[in-house]
């Protein structure tokens, strides 16, 4: 390989990464201040500009692993960790850098979706129709995040040797990447359910299907993240978050399942509907307990008010179990009611990650043959 070209490309990579670090530092303040308008530069939001910068960085970076290259383990890359016990990880492996970039791209998508969903008409002056459009846009963004993570799992992680994969931080492990991918899809389905709840055309069957699919995604996320032992910190909060959301999704699924069973108009279907509603109530109680544990776990977080599908469910569930089903809301034998619940329908998962492919090489690498 042309030495001068290689040196120029390494310097170019360092310059690009330094620019990306600055851009990342500019994103954070806007992502937590919903009253501020999303800043733009050259016609795009800070999120889209940063994602494009990372895509351009990958184009140059992948030149280090092109066919015939011997540079895959010649350059050391350093990243700060979040869930791992080690503060940072340094590895002389280009695929580690690619994996880290894809992880960052996914996190940026999650951050952008969070920014849009936190917008409130009363706080921003936005019309309610725009807020609804933000929900739909957020679904697309969450699917995109899942696409980056799925690419990392399917096409990048396998290129790292088993021995080196053991040295990867927990943040980039197969289990955490899988948990985040399932989580992004679960939150996408949750938004679909929210849209369905607001739509007079959406039937109970549609809402039940979405709630049951959400259970499956959160179950995948929970099983993956629980493969690690965390005492505290972000890893432990991630586990509590997955359990909290899993219980919420089960509360929603059993609620809609119970409502449909009640339409059977038979004694047997009514008994099953009551059992489903009891399970929904118990899972809702358990979700609130996990929510409190999540907020109390260091680093501490505020307890946000219920919103979206769960805000609707909390009102409807309380009303249905006390008036229509005459269930005692103070029952304490949680496990008995959960174990006696009828099985939820098994629906195929409809929401899939976007198909993301690693970009083609930057044209600057072609200078080697000129």
GROMACS .gro file of C-alpha atoms in nm:
model
  370
    1UNK     CA    1   0.000   0.000   0.000
    2UNK     CA    2   0.118   0.348  -0.086
    3UNK     CA    3   0.276   0.483   0.234
    4UNK     CA    4   0.197   0.847   0.160
    5UNK     CA    5  -0.167   0.764   0.080
    6UNK     CA    6  -0.199   0.564   0.401
    7UNK     CA    7  -0.053   0.841   0.611
    8UNK     CA    8  -0.284   1.094   0.448
    9UNK     CA    9  -0.587   0.874   0.510
   10UNK     CA   10  -0.499   0.816   0.875
   11UNK     CA   11  -0.462   1.190   0.923
   12UNK     CA   12  -0.794   1.237   0.744
   13UNK     CA   13  -0.960   0.983   0.977
   14UNK     CA   14  -0.822   1.158   1.284
   15UNK     CA   15  -0.950   1.493   1.157
   16UNK     CA   16  -1.295   1.350   1.079
   17UNK     CA   17  -1.322   1.188   1.420
   18UNK     CA   18  -1.222   1.509   1.596
   19UNK     CA   19  -1.497   1.689   1.405
   20UNK     CA   20  -1.747   1.419   1.503
   21UNK     CA   21  -1.655   1.456   1.870
   22UNK     CA   22  -1.734   1.828   1.847
   23UNK     CA   23  -2.064   1.758   1.672
   24UNK     CA   24  -2.164   1.504   1.938
   25UNK     CA   25  -2.098   1.761   2.211
   26UNK     CA   26  -2.338   1.997   2.030
   27UNK     CA   27  -2.619   1.741   2.007
   28UNK     CA   28  -2.659   1.667   2.379
   29UNK     CA   29  -2.780   2.012   2.495
   30UNK     CA   30  -3.055   2.020   2.232
   31UNK     CA   31  -3.170   1.665   2.304
   32UNK     CA   32  -3.266   1.754   2.663
   33UNK     CA   33  -3.412   2.102   2.607
   34UNK     CA   34  -3.743   2.044   2.434
   35UNK     CA   35  -3.832   2.412   2.429
   36UNK     CA   36  -3.552   2.476   2.185
   37UNK     CA   37  -3.595   2.423   1.814
   38UNK     CA   38  -3.383   2.151   1.658
   39UNK     CA   39  -3.088   2.340   1.507
   40UNK     CA   40  -3.004   2.294   1.143
   41UNK     CA   41  -2.698   2.327   0.932
   42UNK     CA   42  -2.692   2.308   0.551
   43UNK     CA   43  -3.060   2.212   0.549
   44UNK     CA   44  -3.051   1.922   0.798
   45UNK     CA   45  -3.094   1.867   1.170
   46UNK     CA   46  -2.795   1.817   1.396
   47UNK     CA   47  -2.889   1.449   1.414
   48UNK     CA   48  -2.897   1.395   1.037
   49UNK     CA   49  -2.576   1.597   0.994
   50UNK     CA   50  -2.399   1.386   1.254
   51UNK     CA   51  -2.525   1.060   1.105
   52UNK     CA   52  -2.396   1.174   0.765
   53UNK     CA   53  -2.059   1.262   0.916
   54UNK     CA   54  -2.037   0.912   1.068
   55UNK     CA   55  -2.135   0.756   0.736
   56UNK     CA   56  -1.857   0.953   0.563
   57UNK     CA   57  -1.615   0.844   0.836
   58UNK     CA   58  -1.707   0.478   0.773
   59UNK     CA   59  -1.635   0.520   0.400
   60UNK     CA   60  -1.277   0.616   0.477
   61UNK     CA   61  -1.239   0.376   0.771
   62UNK     CA   62  -1.341   0.069   0.569
   63UNK     CA   63  -1.044   0.129   0.340
   64UNK     CA   64  -0.829  -0.011   0.621
   65UNK     CA   65  -0.998  -0.351   0.588
   66UNK     CA   66  -1.040  -0.374   0.213
   67UNK     CA   67  -0.924  -0.689   0.040
   68UNK     CA   68  -0.549  -0.738   0.066
   69UNK     CA   69  -0.507  -0.487   0.347
   70UNK     CA   70  -0.282  -0.576   0.641
   71UNK     CA   71  -0.395  -0.281   0.852
   72UNK     CA   72  -0.684  -0.440   1.035
   73UNK     CA   73  -0.488  -0.466   1.361
   74UNK     CA   74  -0.230  -0.189   1.310
   75UNK     CA   75  -0.427   0.114   1.436
   76UNK     CA   76  -0.554   0.147   1.792
   77UNK     CA   77  -0.900   0.292   1.857
   78UNK     CA   78  -1.033   0.417   2.192
   79UNK     CA   79  -1.394   0.458   2.306
   80UNK     CA   80  -1.552   0.551   2.638
   81UNK     CA   81  -1.789   0.286   2.776
   82UNK     CA   82  -2.124   0.328   2.947
   83UNK     CA   83  -2.236  -0.010   3.083
   84UNK     CA   84  -1.897  -0.179   3.114
   85UNK     CA   85  -1.700  -0.162   3.442
   86UNK     CA   86  -1.401  -0.022   3.252
   87UNK     CA   87  -1.423   0.349   3.177
   88UNK     CA   88  -1.282   0.307   2.829
   89UNK     CA   89  -1.164   0.036   2.591
   90UNK     CA   90  -0.870   0.058   2.351
   91UNK     CA   91  -0.834  -0.208   2.082
   92UNK     CA   92  -0.610  -0.231   1.773
   93UNK     CA   93  -0.885  -0.356   1.546
   94UNK     CA   94  -1.067  -0.170   1.269
   95UNK     CA   95  -1.382  -0.380   1.306
   96UNK     CA   96  -1.401  -0.269   1.669
   97UNK     CA   97  -1.411   0.088   1.542
   98UNK     CA   98  -1.680   0.004   1.285
   99UNK     CA   99  -1.884  -0.168   1.556
  100UNK     CA  100  -1.848   0.136   1.783
  101UNK     CA  101  -1.957   0.375   1.506
  102UNK     CA  102  -2.268   0.168   1.429
  103UNK     CA  103  -2.352   0.162   1.800
  104UNK     CA  104  -2.319   0.541   1.813
  105UNK     CA  105  -2.537   0.582   1.505
  106UNK     CA  106  -2.808   0.371   1.670
  107UNK     CA  107  -2.784   0.570   1.994
  108UNK     CA  108  -2.822   0.894   1.800
  109UNK     CA  109  -3.141   0.761   1.642
  110UNK     CA  110  -3.277   0.670   1.985
  111UNK     CA  111  -3.184   1.019   2.106
  112UNK     CA  112  -3.357   1.185   1.811
  113UNK     CA  113  -3.673   0.978   1.863
  114UNK     CA  114  -3.669   1.073   2.230
  115UNK     CA  115  -3.634   1.441   2.137
  116UNK     CA  116  -3.936   1.428   1.907
  117UNK     CA  117  -4.152   1.235   2.152
  118UNK     CA  118  -4.083   1.476   2.437
  119UNK     CA  119  -4.223   1.767   2.237
  120UNK     CA  120  -4.545   1.900   2.390
  121UNK     CA  121  -4.791   2.142   2.227
  122UNK     CA  122  -4.820   2.345   2.548
  123UNK     CA  123  -4.445   2.382   2.578
  124UNK     CA  124  -4.349   2.431   2.214
  125UNK     CA  125  -4.653   2.589   2.053
  126UNK     CA  126  -4.666   2.297   1.810
  127UNK     CA  127  -4.999   2.193   1.664
  128UNK     CA  128  -5.129   1.852   1.777
  129UNK     CA  129  -5.113   1.727   1.416
  130UNK     CA  130  -4.742   1.797   1.413
  131UNK     CA  131  -4.703   1.603   1.738
  132UNK     CA  132  -4.881   1.309   1.574
  133UNK     CA  133  -4.645   1.333   1.278
  134UNK     CA  134  -4.352   1.329   1.522
  135UNK     CA  135  -4.479   0.994   1.652
  136UNK     CA  136  -4.483   0.844   1.304
  137UNK     CA  137  -4.141   0.988   1.227
  138UNK     CA  138  -4.011   0.843   1.553
  139UNK     CA  139  -4.126   0.496   1.448
  140UNK     CA  140  -3.916   0.524   1.131
  141UNK     CA  141  -3.619   0.649   1.333
  142UNK     CA  142  -3.646   0.358   1.578
  143UNK     CA  143  -3.655   0.110   1.289
  144UNK     CA  144  -3.343   0.279   1.151
  145UNK     CA  145  -3.170   0.240   1.490
  146UNK     CA  146  -3.258  -0.131   1.487
  147UNK     CA  147  -3.111  -0.151   1.137
  148UNK     CA  148  -2.773  -0.019   1.249
  149UNK     CA  149  -2.769  -0.265   1.539
  150UNK     CA  150  -2.879  -0.556   1.321
  151UNK     CA  151  -2.597  -0.476   1.076
  152UNK     CA  152  -2.353  -0.475   1.367
  153UNK     CA  153  -2.479  -0.814   1.483
  154UNK     CA  154  -2.502  -0.982   1.143
  155UNK     CA  155  -2.214  -0.833   0.943
  156UNK     CA  156  -1.955  -0.675   1.174
  157UNK     CA  157  -1.940  -0.873   1.498
  158UNK     CA  158  -1.870  -1.203   1.310
  159UNK     CA  159  -1.557  -1.044   1.157
  160UNK     CA  160  -1.400  -1.009   1.503
  161UNK     CA  161  -1.224  -1.323   1.627
  162UNK     CA  162  -1.381  -1.511   1.922
  163UNK     CA  163  -1.077  -1.431   2.136
  164UNK     CA  164  -1.095  -1.058   2.065
  165UNK     CA  165  -1.472  -1.057   2.110
  166UNK     CA  166  -1.413  -1.158   2.471
  167UNK     CA  167  -1.220  -0.833   2.514
  168UNK     CA  168  -1.501  -0.617   2.380
  169UNK     CA  169  -1.678  -0.393   2.634
  170UNK     CA  170  -2.021  -0.510   2.748
  171UNK     CA  171  -2.169  -0.220   2.550
  172UNK     CA  172  -2.069  -0.395   2.226
  173UNK     CA  173  -2.140  -0.752   2.328
  174UNK     CA  174  -2.380  -0.960   2.122
  175UNK     CA  175  -2.624  -0.965   2.413
  176UNK     CA  176  -2.638  -0.588   2.466
  177UNK     CA  177  -2.654  -0.513   2.093
  178UNK     CA  178  -2.935  -0.768   2.064
  179UNK     CA  179  -3.115  -0.615   2.362
  180UNK     CA  180  -3.092  -0.266   2.214
  181UNK     CA  181  -3.214  -0.386   1.873
  182UNK     CA  182  -3.519  -0.556   2.029
  183UNK     CA  183  -3.576  -0.252   2.251
  184UNK     CA  184  -3.584  -0.015   1.953
  185UNK     CA  185  -3.840  -0.236   1.779
  186UNK     CA  186  -4.044  -0.270   2.099
  187UNK     CA  187  -4.060   0.106   2.138
  188UNK     CA  188  -4.158   0.135   1.772
  189UNK     CA  189  -4.450  -0.104   1.827
  190UNK     CA  190  -4.544   0.090   2.142
  191UNK     CA  191  -4.578   0.401   1.928
  192UNK     CA  192  -4.783   0.207   1.673
  193UNK     CA  193  -5.015   0.108   1.958
  194UNK     CA  194  -5.039   0.471   2.068
  195UNK     CA  195  -5.135   0.574   1.715
  196UNK     CA  196  -5.392   0.291   1.704
  197UNK     CA  197  -5.543   0.400   2.036
  198UNK     CA  198  -5.594   0.750   1.896
  199UNK     CA  199  -5.749   0.614   1.576
  200UNK     CA  200  -6.125   0.547   1.580
  201UNK     CA  201  -6.072   0.297   1.296
  202UNK     CA  202  -5.835   0.068   1.490
  203UNK     CA  203  -6.012  -0.240   1.628
  204UNK     CA  204  -5.947  -0.420   1.957
  205UNK     CA  205  -5.793  -0.702   1.755
  206UNK     CA  206  -5.538  -0.464   1.601
  207UNK     CA  207  -5.449  -0.320   1.942
  208UNK     CA  208  -5.417  -0.667   2.098
  209UNK     CA  209  -5.188  -0.782   1.819
  210UNK     CA  210  -4.961  -0.481   1.864
  211UNK     CA  211  -4.951  -0.526   2.242
  212UNK     CA  212  -4.867  -0.897   2.205
  213UNK     CA  213  -4.589  -0.820   1.956
  214UNK     CA  214  -4.453  -0.560   2.197
  215UNK     CA  215  -4.436  -0.830   2.468
  216UNK     CA  216  -4.224  -1.049   2.239
  217UNK     CA  217  -3.976  -0.771   2.161
  218UNK     CA  218  -3.940  -0.669   2.525
  219UNK     CA  219  -3.899  -1.035   2.622
  220UNK     CA  220  -3.609  -1.060   2.377
  221UNK     CA  221  -3.452  -0.743   2.515
  222UNK     CA  222  -3.497  -0.859   2.874
  223UNK     CA  223  -3.352  -1.206   2.816
  224UNK     CA  224  -3.046  -1.059   2.643
  225UNK     CA  225  -2.962  -0.792   2.900
  226UNK     CA  226  -3.019  -1.030   3.193
  227UNK     CA  227  -2.729  -1.248   3.077
  228UNK     CA  228  -2.499  -1.008   3.263
  229UNK     CA  229  -2.460  -0.945   3.636
  230UNK     CA  230  -2.465  -0.575   3.721
  231UNK     CA  231  -2.459  -0.437   4.074
  232UNK     CA  232  -2.537  -0.077   3.985
  233UNK     CA  233  -2.478   0.188   3.722
  234UNK     CA  234  -2.613   0.208   3.369
  235UNK     CA  235  -2.606  -0.168   3.318
  236UNK     CA  236  -2.831  -0.229   3.619
  237UNK     CA  237  -3.062   0.053   3.510
  238UNK     CA  238  -3.083  -0.102   3.165
  239UNK     CA  239  -3.196  -0.430   3.321
  240UNK     CA  240  -3.458  -0.255   3.533
  241UNK     CA  241  -3.578  -0.058   3.231
  242UNK     CA  242  -3.626  -0.377   3.027
  243UNK     CA  243  -3.817  -0.544   3.311
  244UNK     CA  244  -4.032  -0.234   3.369
  245UNK     CA  245  -4.126  -0.212   3.001
  246UNK     CA  246  -4.182  -0.589   2.976
  247UNK     CA  247  -4.437  -0.572   3.258
  248UNK     CA  248  -4.603  -0.267   3.098
  249UNK     CA  249  -4.636  -0.448   2.766
  250UNK     CA  250  -4.784  -0.754   2.936
  251UNK     CA  251  -5.035  -0.534   3.116
  252UNK     CA  252  -5.143  -0.391   2.779
  253UNK     CA  253  -5.155  -0.731   2.609
  254UNK     CA  254  -5.366  -0.892   2.882
  255UNK     CA  255  -5.597  -0.591   2.894
  256UNK     CA  256  -5.682  -0.611   2.522
  257UNK     CA  257  -5.693  -0.991   2.536
  258UNK     CA  258  -5.944  -0.967   2.821
  259UNK     CA  259  -6.158  -0.716   2.634
  260UNK     CA  260  -6.179  -0.946   2.331
  261UNK     CA  261  -6.251  -1.255   2.543
  262UNK     CA  262  -6.538  -1.067   2.708
  263UNK     CA  263  -6.698  -1.028   2.366
  264UNK     CA  264  -6.749  -1.407   2.359
  265UNK     CA  265  -7.064  -1.370   2.570
  266UNK     CA  266  -7.025  -1.712   2.733
  267UNK     CA  267  -6.957  -1.803   3.094
  268UNK     CA  268  -6.626  -1.962   2.999
  269UNK     CA  269  -6.507  -1.664   2.797
  270UNK     CA  270  -6.613  -1.429   3.079
  271UNK     CA  271  -6.406  -1.631   3.330
  272UNK     CA  272  -6.107  -1.613   3.098
  273UNK     CA  273  -6.162  -1.242   3.046
  274UNK     CA  274  -6.165  -1.182   3.423
  275UNK     CA  275  -5.844  -1.384   3.460
  276UNK     CA  276  -5.681  -1.181   3.182
  277UNK     CA  277  -5.789  -0.853   3.344
  278UNK     CA  278  -5.655  -0.966   3.680
  279UNK     CA  279  -5.321  -1.046   3.516
  280UNK     CA  280  -5.322  -0.707   3.341
  281UNK     CA  281  -5.382  -0.535   3.673
  282UNK     CA  282  -5.102  -0.728   3.844
  283UNK     CA  283  -4.853  -0.661   3.567
  284UNK     CA  284  -4.943  -0.292   3.578
  285UNK     CA  285  -4.870  -0.288   3.953
  286UNK     CA  286  -4.539  -0.469   3.897
  287UNK     CA  287  -4.446  -0.224   3.622
  288UNK     CA  288  -4.493   0.070   3.859
  289UNK     CA  289  -4.271  -0.103   4.116
  290UNK     CA  290  -3.998  -0.158   3.856
  291UNK     CA  291  -4.036   0.203   3.744
  292UNK     CA  292  -3.973   0.322   4.099
  293UNK     CA  293  -3.671   0.092   4.132
  294UNK     CA  294  -3.536   0.222   3.800
  295UNK     CA  295  -3.561   0.584   3.911
  296UNK     CA  296  -3.397   0.513   4.248
  297UNK     CA  297  -3.107   0.324   4.093
  298UNK     CA  298  -2.791   0.534   4.055
  299UNK     CA  299  -2.757   0.739   3.841
  300UNK     CA  300  -3.088   0.870   3.974
  301UNK     CA  301  -3.365   0.978   3.738
  302UNK     CA  302  -3.693   1.162   3.771
  303UNK     CA  303  -4.023   0.975   3.777
  304UNK     CA  304  -4.200   1.094   3.461
  305UNK     CA  305  -4.579   1.100   3.434
  306UNK     CA  306  -4.744   0.823   3.235
  307UNK     CA  307  -4.784   0.904   2.866
  308UNK     CA  308  -4.873   0.738   2.540
  309UNK     CA  309  -5.039   0.397   2.544
  310UNK     CA  310  -4.974   0.344   2.916
  311UNK     CA  311  -5.145   0.671   3.011
  312UNK     CA  312  -5.455   0.551   2.830
  313UNK     CA  313  -5.426   0.200   2.973
  314UNK     CA  314  -5.392   0.317   3.334
  315UNK     CA  315  -5.727   0.496   3.308
  316UNK     CA  316  -5.910   0.227   3.114
  317UNK     CA  317  -5.775  -0.063   3.319
  318UNK     CA  318  -5.879   0.094   3.649
  319UNK     CA  319  -6.225   0.167   3.511
  320UNK     CA  320  -6.283  -0.175   3.355
  321UNK     CA  321  -6.174  -0.387   3.651
  322UNK     CA  322  -6.386  -0.191   3.898
  323UNK     CA  323  -6.704  -0.149   3.694
  324UNK     CA  324  -6.726  -0.409   3.420
  325UNK     CA  325  -6.532  -0.696   3.575
  326UNK     CA  326  -6.584  -0.613   3.945
  327UNK     CA  327  -6.228  -0.708   4.039
  328UNK     CA  328  -6.084  -0.608   4.375
  329UNK     CA  329  -5.796  -0.371   4.297
  330UNK     CA  330  -5.630  -0.438   4.633
  331UNK     CA  331  -5.560  -0.809   4.573
  332UNK     CA  332  -5.206  -0.898   4.680
  333UNK     CA  333  -5.153  -1.252   4.550
  334UNK     CA  334  -4.975  -1.132   4.238
  335UNK     CA  335  -4.824  -1.458   4.118
  336UNK     CA  336  -5.144  -1.660   4.153
  337UNK     CA  337  -5.338  -1.424   3.928
  338UNK     CA  338  -5.054  -1.409   3.677
  339UNK     CA  339  -5.017  -1.789   3.669
  340UNK     CA  340  -5.391  -1.837   3.620
  341UNK     CA  341  -5.406  -1.598   3.325
  342UNK     CA  342  -5.503  -1.739   2.984
  343UNK     CA  343  -5.223  -1.771   2.730
  344UNK     CA  344  -5.170  -1.471   2.505
  345UNK     CA  345  -5.209  -1.521   2.128
  346UNK     CA  346  -4.882  -1.593   1.946
  347UNK     CA  347  -4.850  -1.343   1.662
  348UNK     CA  348  -4.562  -1.325   1.416
  349UNK     CA  349  -4.346  -1.016   1.459
  350UNK     CA  350  -4.427  -0.765   1.187
  351UNK     CA  351  -4.185  -0.480   1.261
  352UNK     CA  352  -3.836  -0.548   1.125
  353UNK     CA  353  -3.510  -0.350   1.135
  354UNK     CA  354  -3.423  -0.138   0.835
  355UNK     CA  355  -3.180  -0.315   0.605
  356UNK     CA  356  -2.861  -0.115   0.651
  357UNK     CA  357  -2.549  -0.197   0.454
  358UNK     CA  358  -2.201  -0.068   0.517
  359UNK     CA  359  -2.116   0.214   0.275
  360UNK     CA  360  -1.887   0.180  -0.026
  361UNK     CA  361  -1.527   0.293   0.005
  362UNK     CA  362  -1.444   0.659  -0.016
  363UNK     CA  363  -1.310   0.746  -0.366
  364UNK     CA  364  -0.989   0.876  -0.208
  365UNK     CA  365  -0.869   0.515  -0.169
  366UNK     CA  366  -0.865   0.478  -0.547
  367UNK     CA  367  -0.564   0.708  -0.564
  368UNK     CA  368  -0.349   0.409  -0.478
  369UNK     CA  369  -0.397   0.271  -0.826
  370UNK     CA  370  -0.349   0.599  -1.008
   0.00000   0.00000   0.00000
